[in-house]
Amino acid sequence: MSILRVDKAAPFDITLDTIAADKSISHRCALFALLSDKTSIVRNYLKAEDTLCTLNIIKALGAQVEEKEGVLYITPPSKIAEPPLILDCGNSGTAMRLLMGFLASQEGFFVLHGDKYLSSRPMKRVAQPLRLVGAKIDGRKDGELSPISIRGEKLKAFDYTSPISSAQVKSALILAALNAKSPSVFSEPELSRDHTERMLKGMGANLICEESKITIHPNTKALNPLDITVPADPSSAFFFAVAAAIVPNSRVVLKNVLLNKTRIEAYKILQKMGAHVNFVQKEDKYESTGDIEVRYAPLSAVCVSENISWLIDELPALCIAFACAEGTSSVSNAKELRVKESDRISTVVKNLKLCGIEASERDDGYEIKGGVFKKAAFESYGDHRVAMSFAIASLLDGGEINDTECINTSFPSFTPILNKISKAY
Ligand code: S3P
């Protein structure tokens, strides 16, 4: 198990143009390329463990993937192949859930599995609505846990209201609906990240989107191929945004980041807490992208209870900012944190206590009192975002994080970038 040690940082002023490419969009590029009959072109695909798993899976399903000068050319098969081996989703909930939706209506038998962390994450949120329209999906605990088996079937149309705002559930159901016999309707409590809708519409799919309600017309022909440059991931970039917001007299400029409103809410919370945050929009093809500047300023506490799905992945890093703020911050309505790569309510609170910060769990969030960080040895709990959040916390008084291989699931260049700010080894 590798240990990452981080020294206390001096003030820094840095421009970062090598933040990892967006994970959500990269997964979708690989998978959606299968919906066309022509070659998709993908620039800046994320080369991290999670998204490489998805690429391996589409190859096992018959796609040809060629790389020339860093650009991926993905040519779909004329018919999805039935793979003789199980499909390995690694640590990726996005890969497993989206594939469940896609494969449920493809002819053949498929088995999805993942690592020990993914194997304990809930899958019935996708299996159950798909079963209602005829999908043959099973798994341990009646389809709740992987390995997941799927025998593809022609599915019926649906009108489904999801009890949770989850882009993974939404995307799985949209993918299933594209292959149904008649139009389907999907609704969720609040709009979750909408990359699936944007990308599929860009490829020519007939989706009618009304904020949190989508009508999906089945594809009558193959979709147009993708021609896309994946922007930098705002969730990965956020670790360095927090670093600039908590190390006195520091500044960071994060280049070419995805600026979709469902992904930058955490930056807005940082702004509300007092940090200087500027967005400069540059492009808008499938998605809006641009630069984000973050400058240090003393932070004050904040209560977060809205738009939770827009900042769910950034909450572990945001907790580090809460712990540096004047006053007590709280998060509620965030029960989903309990079923991420780790139980992020429990793992974050445990680590904060280790460095002398007062923090307590709630059923659906936590309370964190700002204080002074003391050097500590943290656990990653196998969760990439927990590992990177506490590496950033360590910039304040030094620290070490145990079991950091997980960082490679989303951001393999994290440590070299961190090393530009302070010694990370
Ligand atoms: C993702 C959606 C979110 C997010 C995950 C990636 C996606 O999960 O937490 O990291 O790419 O669709 P949920 O859809 O389960 O909320």
Coordinates of C-alpha atoms and ligand atoms in Angstrom, one line a residue:
M1 CA 0.0 0.0 0.0
S2 CA 1.5 3.3 -1.0
I3 CA 1.7 6.2 1.4
L4 CA 1.6 9.8 0.2
R5 CA 3.5 12.3 2.3
V6 CA 2.8 16.0 1.9
D7 CA 4.8 18.9 3.4
K8 CA 3.4 22.2 4.7
A9 CA 3.0 24.6 1.8
A10 CA 4.3 28.2 1.4
P11 CA 2.0 30.7 -0.4
F12 CA 1.8 29.8 -4.1
D13 CA 0.6 31.4 -7.4
I14 CA 0.2 28.8 -10.1
T15 CA -1.6 28.1 -13.4
L16 CA -2.6 24.5 -14.0
D17 CA -3.4 23.3 -17.5
T18 CA -2.8 19.6 -16.9
I19 CA -5.8 18.8 -14.7
A20 CA -7.3 15.3 -15.5
A21 CA -9.9 15.2 -18.3
D22 CA -13.6 14.9 -17.1
K23 CA -14.4 11.4 -15.9
S24 CA -18.2 11.6 -16.5
I25 CA -17.8 12.8 -20.0
S26 CA -15.0 10.3 -20.9
H27 CA -17.1 7.3 -19.8
R28 CA -19.9 8.6 -21.9
C29 CA -17.7 9.1 -25.0
A30 CA -16.6 5.5 -24.9
L31 CA -20.1 4.2 -24.4
F32 CA -22.0 6.5 -26.7
A33 CA -19.6 5.9 -29.5
L34 CA -21.4 2.5 -29.7
L35 CA -24.6 4.2 -30.7
S36 CA -23.2 5.5 -34.0
D37 CA -22.3 3.5 -37.1
K38 CA -19.3 5.7 -37.8
T39 CA -16.0 6.5 -36.1
S40 CA -16.1 8.9 -33.2
I41 CA -13.1 11.2 -32.5
V42 CA -12.3 11.9 -28.9
R43 CA -9.5 14.2 -27.8
N44 CA -8.2 14.4 -24.3
Y45 CA -9.9 11.2 -23.1
L46 CA -9.2 10.5 -19.4
K47 CA -6.5 7.9 -19.1
A48 CA -7.3 6.8 -15.5
E49 CA -8.2 3.4 -14.2
D50 CA -12.0 4.0 -14.2
T51 CA -12.3 5.2 -17.8
L52 CA -9.7 2.7 -19.1
C53 CA -12.1 0.0 -17.8
T54 CA -14.9 1.4 -19.9
L55 CA -12.6 1.5 -22.9
N56 CA -11.7 -2.1 -22.4
I57 CA -15.3 -3.0 -22.0
I58 CA -16.4 -1.4 -25.3
K59 CA -13.5 -3.3 -27.0
A60 CA -14.9 -6.5 -25.5
L61 CA -18.2 -5.6 -27.0
G62 CA -16.6 -5.3 -30.4
A63 CA -15.5 -1.7 -30.8
Q64 CA -12.2 -0.9 -32.4
V65 CA -10.2 1.7 -30.5
E66 CA -7.2 3.3 -32.2
E67 CA -5.0 6.0 -30.7
K68 CA -3.1 8.5 -32.9
E69 CA -1.1 11.3 -31.4
G70 CA -3.2 11.2 -28.2
V71 CA -6.6 11.2 -30.1
L72 CA -8.9 8.2 -29.8
Y73 CA -10.8 6.9 -32.9
I74 CA -13.6 4.7 -31.7
T75 CA -15.3 2.5 -34.4
P76 CA -18.4 0.7 -33.2
P77 CA -19.2 -2.9 -34.2
S78 CA -22.1 -3.4 -36.6
K79 CA -23.7 -5.5 -33.8
I80 CA -22.7 -5.7 -30.1
A81 CA -20.6 -8.8 -29.5
E82 CA -21.5 -11.2 -26.7
P83 CA -18.2 -11.3 -24.7
P84 CA -17.0 -14.7 -23.5
L85 CA -15.6 -13.1 -20.4
I86 CA -17.0 -11.0 -17.6
L87 CA -16.8 -7.2 -18.0
D88 CA -14.6 -5.5 -15.4
C89 CA -15.8 -2.1 -14.2
G90 CA -13.0 -1.7 -11.7
N91 CA -14.0 0.9 -9.1
S92 CA -16.5 2.7 -11.4
G93 CA -20.1 3.0 -10.4
T94 CA -20.7 5.1 -13.6
A95 CA -19.4 2.4 -15.8
M96 CA -21.5 -0.4 -14.1
R97 CA -24.7 1.5 -14.0
L98 CA -24.6 3.0 -17.5
L99 CA -23.7 -0.3 -18.9
M100 CA -26.6 -2.0 -17.1
G101 CA -29.0 0.4 -19.0
F102 CA -27.2 0.0 -22.3
L103 CA -26.8 -3.8 -22.2
A104 CA -30.3 -4.5 -20.9
S105 CA -31.7 -4.0 -24.5
Q106 CA -28.8 -5.6 -26.4
E107 CA -29.0 -9.2 -27.7
G108 CA -26.8 -11.4 -25.6
F109 CA -25.7 -12.4 -22.1
F110 CA -23.3 -10.1 -20.2
V111 CA -21.8 -10.1 -16.7
L112 CA -20.5 -7.0 -15.0
H113 CA -18.3 -7.0 -11.9
G114 CA -15.9 -4.6 -10.1
D115 CA -13.5 -4.3 -7.2
K116 CA -14.3 -4.9 -3.6
Y117 CA -15.5 -1.3 -3.1
L118 CA -17.8 -1.3 -6.2
S119 CA -19.1 -4.8 -5.1
S120 CA -20.7 -3.2 -2.1
R121 CA -22.4 -0.3 -3.8
P122 CA -26.2 -0.3 -4.6
M123 CA -27.2 -1.4 -8.1
K124 CA -31.0 -2.0 -7.6
R125 CA -31.6 1.7 -8.2
V126 CA -30.9 0.8 -11.9
A127 CA -31.9 -2.9 -11.9
Q128 CA -35.4 -2.3 -10.4
P129 CA -36.7 0.3 -12.9
L130 CA -35.2 -1.7 -15.8
R131 CA -36.9 -4.9 -14.6
L132 CA -40.2 -3.0 -14.6
V133 CA -39.9 -2.7 -18.4
G134 CA -38.9 -6.3 -19.0
A135 CA -35.1 -6.3 -18.4
K136 CA -33.6 -9.6 -17.3
I137 CA -31.1 -8.4 -14.7
D138 CA -29.9 -10.2 -11.6
G139 CA -27.1 -10.0 -9.0
R140 CA -26.4 -10.8 -5.4
K141 CA -29.2 -9.7 -3.0
D142 CA -31.8 -9.8 -5.8
G143 CA -29.8 -7.5 -8.1
E144 CA -28.6 -5.0 -5.5
L145 CA -25.0 -6.1 -5.6
S146 CA -22.6 -7.1 -8.3
P147 CA -21.6 -9.3 -10.0
I148 CA -24.6 -8.3 -12.2
S149 CA -25.9 -10.5 -15.0
I150 CA -27.9 -9.2 -17.9
R151 CA -29.7 -11.1 -20.6
G152 CA -30.6 -8.4 -23.2
E153 CA -34.2 -8.1 -24.2
K154 CA -36.3 -5.7 -26.3
L155 CA -37.7 -3.4 -23.5
K156 CA -41.0 -1.7 -23.1
A157 CA -41.3 2.1 -22.9
F158 CA -41.6 3.7 -19.4
D159 CA -42.8 6.7 -17.5
Y160 CA -40.5 6.5 -14.5
T161 CA -40.0 9.0 -11.6
S162 CA -36.8 8.3 -9.8
P163 CA -36.8 8.8 -6.0
I164 CA -33.2 10.2 -6.2
S165 CA -31.5 12.8 -8.4
S166 CA -28.8 10.6 -9.9
A167 CA -27.2 11.1 -13.3
Q168 CA -26.2 7.4 -13.3
V169 CA -29.8 6.2 -12.9
K170 CA -31.0 8.8 -15.4
S171 CA -28.3 7.8 -18.0
A172 CA -29.0 4.1 -17.6
L173 CA -32.7 4.6 -18.2
I174 CA -32.1 7.0 -21.2
L175 CA -29.8 4.4 -22.8
A176 CA -32.5 1.7 -22.3
A177 CA -35.2 4.0 -23.7
L178 CA -33.3 4.7 -26.9
N179 CA -33.9 1.1 -27.9
A180 CA -37.5 0.8 -26.7
K181 CA -40.6 0.5 -29.0
S182 CA -42.2 3.8 -28.2
P183 CA -41.3 7.1 -26.3
S184 CA -40.4 7.0 -22.6
V185 CA -40.4 9.7 -19.9
F186 CA -37.9 10.0 -17.1
S187 CA -38.2 12.4 -14.2
E188 CA -36.1 13.1 -11.1
P189 CA -36.5 15.3 -8.0
E190 CA -33.9 17.8 -9.2
L191 CA -31.8 18.0 -12.4
S192 CA -28.7 15.9 -11.9
R193 CA -25.6 16.4 -14.2
D194 CA -26.9 16.5 -17.7
H195 CA -24.0 15.3 -19.9
T196 CA -25.9 12.3 -21.2
E197 CA -28.7 14.5 -22.6
R198 CA -26.3 17.1 -24.1
M199 CA -24.1 14.6 -25.7
L200 CA -26.9 12.4 -27.1
K201 CA -28.7 15.4 -28.5
G202 CA -25.5 16.6 -30.0
M203 CA -25.3 13.1 -31.7
G204 CA -28.8 13.6 -33.1
A205 CA -31.0 11.7 -30.5
N206 CA -34.5 12.9 -30.1
L207 CA -34.7 13.9 -26.4
I208 CA -37.0 16.6 -25.1
C209 CA -35.5 18.0 -21.9
E210 CA -37.5 20.1 -19.5
E211 CA -35.1 20.6 -16.5
S212 CA -35.8 17.4 -14.5
K213 CA -38.1 15.7 -16.9
I214 CA -37.0 14.1 -20.2
T215 CA -39.0 12.5 -23.0
I216 CA -36.9 10.0 -24.9
H217 CA -37.9 9.0 -28.4
P218 CA -36.3 5.8 -29.5
N219 CA -33.5 6.0 -32.1
T220 CA -34.9 5.2 -35.6
K221 CA -31.3 5.1 -37.0
A222 CA -27.7 5.1 -35.8
L223 CA -26.6 8.4 -34.2
N224 CA -24.0 10.7 -35.6
P225 CA -20.5 10.0 -34.3
L226 CA -18.9 12.2 -31.6
D227 CA -16.2 14.7 -32.4
I228 CA -15.3 16.1 -29.0
T229 CA -12.5 17.5 -26.8
V230 CA -13.0 16.4 -23.2
P231 CA -12.6 19.4 -20.9
A232 CA -10.7 19.3 -17.6
D233 CA -12.7 17.8 -14.8
P234 CA -14.1 20.4 -12.4
S235 CA -14.2 17.8 -9.6
S236 CA -10.5 17.0 -10.0
A237 CA -9.6 20.7 -10.4
F238 CA -11.5 21.5 -7.2
F239 CA -8.8 20.0 -5.0
F240 CA -6.5 22.8 -6.2
A241 CA -9.3 25.4 -5.8
V242 CA -9.5 24.4 -2.2
A243 CA -5.7 24.5 -1.8
A244 CA -5.7 28.1 -3.0
A245 CA -8.6 29.0 -0.8
I246 CA -7.0 27.7 2.4
V247 CA -3.2 28.4 2.0
P248 CA -2.9 32.2 2.9
N249 CA -1.9 34.5 0.0
S250 CA -2.3 31.8 -2.6
R251 CA -3.9 31.8 -6.1
V252 CA -4.6 29.2 -8.8
V253 CA -5.8 29.4 -12.3
L254 CA -7.4 26.2 -13.6
K255 CA -7.4 26.1 -17.4
N256 CA -10.1 24.7 -19.8
V257 CA -12.4 23.3 -17.1
L258 CA -15.9 22.1 -17.7
L259 CA -18.3 24.9 -16.6
N260 CA -21.6 23.1 -16.7
K261 CA -23.8 24.5 -14.0
T262 CA -24.5 21.1 -12.6
R263 CA -20.8 20.6 -11.9
I264 CA -19.5 24.0 -10.5
E265 CA -21.7 24.5 -7.5
A266 CA -18.9 23.7 -5.1
Y267 CA -16.9 26.7 -6.5
K268 CA -19.9 28.9 -5.8
I269 CA -20.0 27.7 -2.2
L270 CA -16.3 28.5 -1.9
Q271 CA -17.2 32.0 -3.2
K272 CA -20.0 32.3 -0.7
M273 CA -17.6 31.4 2.0
G274 CA -15.4 34.4 1.0
A275 CA -12.8 33.1 -1.4
H276 CA -12.3 35.0 -4.6
V277 CA -13.6 32.9 -7.5
N278 CA -13.8 34.1 -11.1
F279 CA -15.1 32.1 -14.1
V280 CA -14.0 33.0 -17.6
Q281 CA -16.1 31.1 -20.2
K282 CA -14.3 30.3 -23.5
E283 CA -16.2 27.7 -25.5
D284 CA -19.6 26.1 -25.7
K285 CA -19.9 23.0 -28.0
Y286 CA -21.5 20.1 -26.3
E287 CA -20.6 21.8 -23.0
S288 CA -19.5 25.2 -21.7
T289 CA -15.8 25.3 -20.8
G290 CA -13.4 28.0 -19.5
D291 CA -10.9 29.0 -16.9
I292 CA -11.5 29.3 -13.1
E293 CA -9.3 31.6 -10.9
V294 CA -9.4 31.1 -7.1
R295 CA -7.6 33.4 -4.7
Y296 CA -7.2 33.0 -0.9
A297 CA -9.4 35.1 1.5
P298 CA -10.4 34.3 5.1
L299 CA -13.4 31.9 4.9
S300 CA -16.6 31.9 6.9
A301 CA -18.9 29.0 7.7
V302 CA -21.8 28.1 5.5
C303 CA -24.8 25.7 5.6
V304 CA -25.3 23.6 2.5
S305 CA -28.7 21.9 1.9
E306 CA -29.6 22.6 -1.8
N307 CA -28.4 21.5 -5.2
I308 CA -26.6 18.7 -3.5
S309 CA -26.3 16.5 -6.6
W310 CA -24.5 19.4 -8.2
L311 CA -21.6 19.2 -5.6
I312 CA -21.8 15.7 -4.3
D313 CA -18.4 14.7 -5.6
E314 CA -16.7 17.9 -4.2
L315 CA -18.1 17.6 -0.7
P316 CA -15.0 15.7 0.7
A317 CA -12.7 18.6 -0.5
L318 CA -15.2 21.2 0.5
C319 CA -15.0 19.8 4.0
I320 CA -11.4 20.9 4.2
A321 CA -12.5 24.5 3.4
F322 CA -15.2 24.2 6.1
A323 CA -12.6 23.0 8.6
C324 CA -10.6 26.2 7.9
A325 CA -13.6 28.6 8.1
E326 CA -14.6 30.8 11.0
G327 CA -17.7 29.2 12.6
T328 CA -19.6 25.9 12.1
S329 CA -20.6 24.7 8.7
S330 CA -23.1 22.0 7.9
V331 CA -24.3 19.8 5.1
S332 CA -27.7 18.2 4.9
N333 CA -29.8 16.3 2.3
A334 CA -26.6 14.5 1.3
K335 CA -27.4 10.9 2.3
E336 CA -26.0 9.8 -1.1
L337 CA -22.6 10.4 0.3
R338 CA -23.0 7.2 2.2
V339 CA -23.0 5.1 -1.0
K340 CA -20.1 6.6 -2.9
E341 CA -16.7 5.0 -3.3
S342 CA -16.7 5.0 0.6
D343 CA -19.3 6.2 3.1
R344 CA -18.1 9.8 2.7
I345 CA -19.9 11.0 5.8
S346 CA -18.1 8.6 8.1
T347 CA -14.7 8.6 6.4
V348 CA -14.4 12.4 6.1
V349 CA -15.5 12.9 9.8
K350 CA -13.1 10.3 11.0
N351 CA -10.2 11.9 9.2
L352 CA -11.1 15.4 10.3
K353 CA -11.1 14.3 13.9
L354 CA -7.5 12.9 13.4
C355 CA -6.2 16.3 12.8
G356 CA -7.9 18.0 15.7
I357 CA -11.0 19.4 13.9
E358 CA -14.4 19.1 15.6
A359 CA -16.8 17.3 13.3
S360 CA -19.9 15.2 13.8
E361 CA -22.0 12.9 11.5
R362 CA -25.6 13.4 10.7
D363 CA -27.7 10.8 9.0
D364 CA -27.7 12.9 5.8
G365 CA -24.6 15.0 6.2
Y366 CA -22.3 16.5 8.9
E367 CA -21.3 19.5 11.0
I368 CA -17.8 20.8 10.9
K369 CA -16.4 23.5 13.2
G370 CA -13.5 25.6 11.8
G371 CA -10.2 25.2 13.7
V372 CA -6.5 24.7 13.4
F373 CA -5.2 21.7 11.4
K374 CA -2.6 19.5 13.1
K375 CA -0.3 17.2 11.2
A376 CA -1.8 13.7 11.1
A377 CA -1.7 10.3 9.3
F378 CA -5.0 9.8 7.4
E379 CA -6.7 6.8 5.8
S380 CA -8.0 6.9 2.2
Y381 CA -10.5 4.1 2.8
G382 CA -9.7 3.2 -0.8
D383 CA -11.6 6.3 -1.9
H384 CA -9.8 8.6 -4.4
R385 CA -11.6 11.7 -3.4
V386 CA -11.0 11.2 0.4
A387 CA -7.2 10.5 -0.4
M388 CA -6.9 13.7 -2.4
S389 CA -8.9 15.9 0.0
F390 CA -6.6 15.0 2.9
A391 CA -3.5 15.5 0.8
I392 CA -4.8 19.1 0.3
A393 CA -5.5 19.4 4.0
S394 CA -1.9 18.3 4.6
L395 CA -0.7 21.5 2.9
L396 CA -1.6 23.3 6.1
D397 CA 0.7 21.5 8.6
G398 CA 2.1 18.5 6.7
G399 CA 0.6 15.0 6.8
E400 CA 0.5 11.6 5.3
I401 CA -2.3 9.5 3.6
N402 CA -2.3 5.8 3.7
D403 CA -3.4 3.6 0.7
T404 CA -3.3 6.2 -2.1
E405 CA -3.3 3.8 -5.2
C406 CA -7.0 4.8 -5.5
I407 CA -6.0 8.2 -6.8
N408 CA -5.3 6.5 -10.1
T409 CA -9.0 5.8 -10.6
S410 CA -9.6 9.4 -11.6
F411 CA -6.5 11.6 -11.4
P412 CA -3.1 9.8 -12.0
S413 CA -1.3 13.2 -12.4
F414 CA -2.5 14.5 -9.0
T415 CA 0.7 13.9 -7.0
P416 CA 3.0 15.5 -9.7
I417 CA 0.7 18.6 -9.8
L418 CA 0.6 18.8 -6.0
N419 CA 4.3 18.6 -6.0
K420 CA 4.5 21.9 -7.8
I421 CA 2.8 23.5 -4.7
S422 CA 4.6 21.6 -2.0
K423 CA 6.8 18.5 -1.6
A424 CA 4.5 15.4 -2.1
Y425 CA 6.3 12.1 -2.1
Ligands
S3P1 C1 -21.7 10.5 -12.1 C2 -22.8 10.8 -11.4 C3 -22.8 11.0 -9.9 C4 -21.3 11.2 -9.4 C5 -20.4 10.2 -10.0 C6 -20.4 10.4 -11.5 C7 -21.9 10.3 -13.6 O1 -23.3 9.9 -9.3 O2 -21.3 11.1 -8.0 O3 -19.1 10.5 -9.5 O4 -20.9 10.3 -14.3 O5 -23.0 10.1 -14.0 P1 -24.9 9.6 -9.1 O6 -25.5 9.7 -10.4 O7 -25.0 8.3 -8.5 O8 -25.3 10.7 -8.2

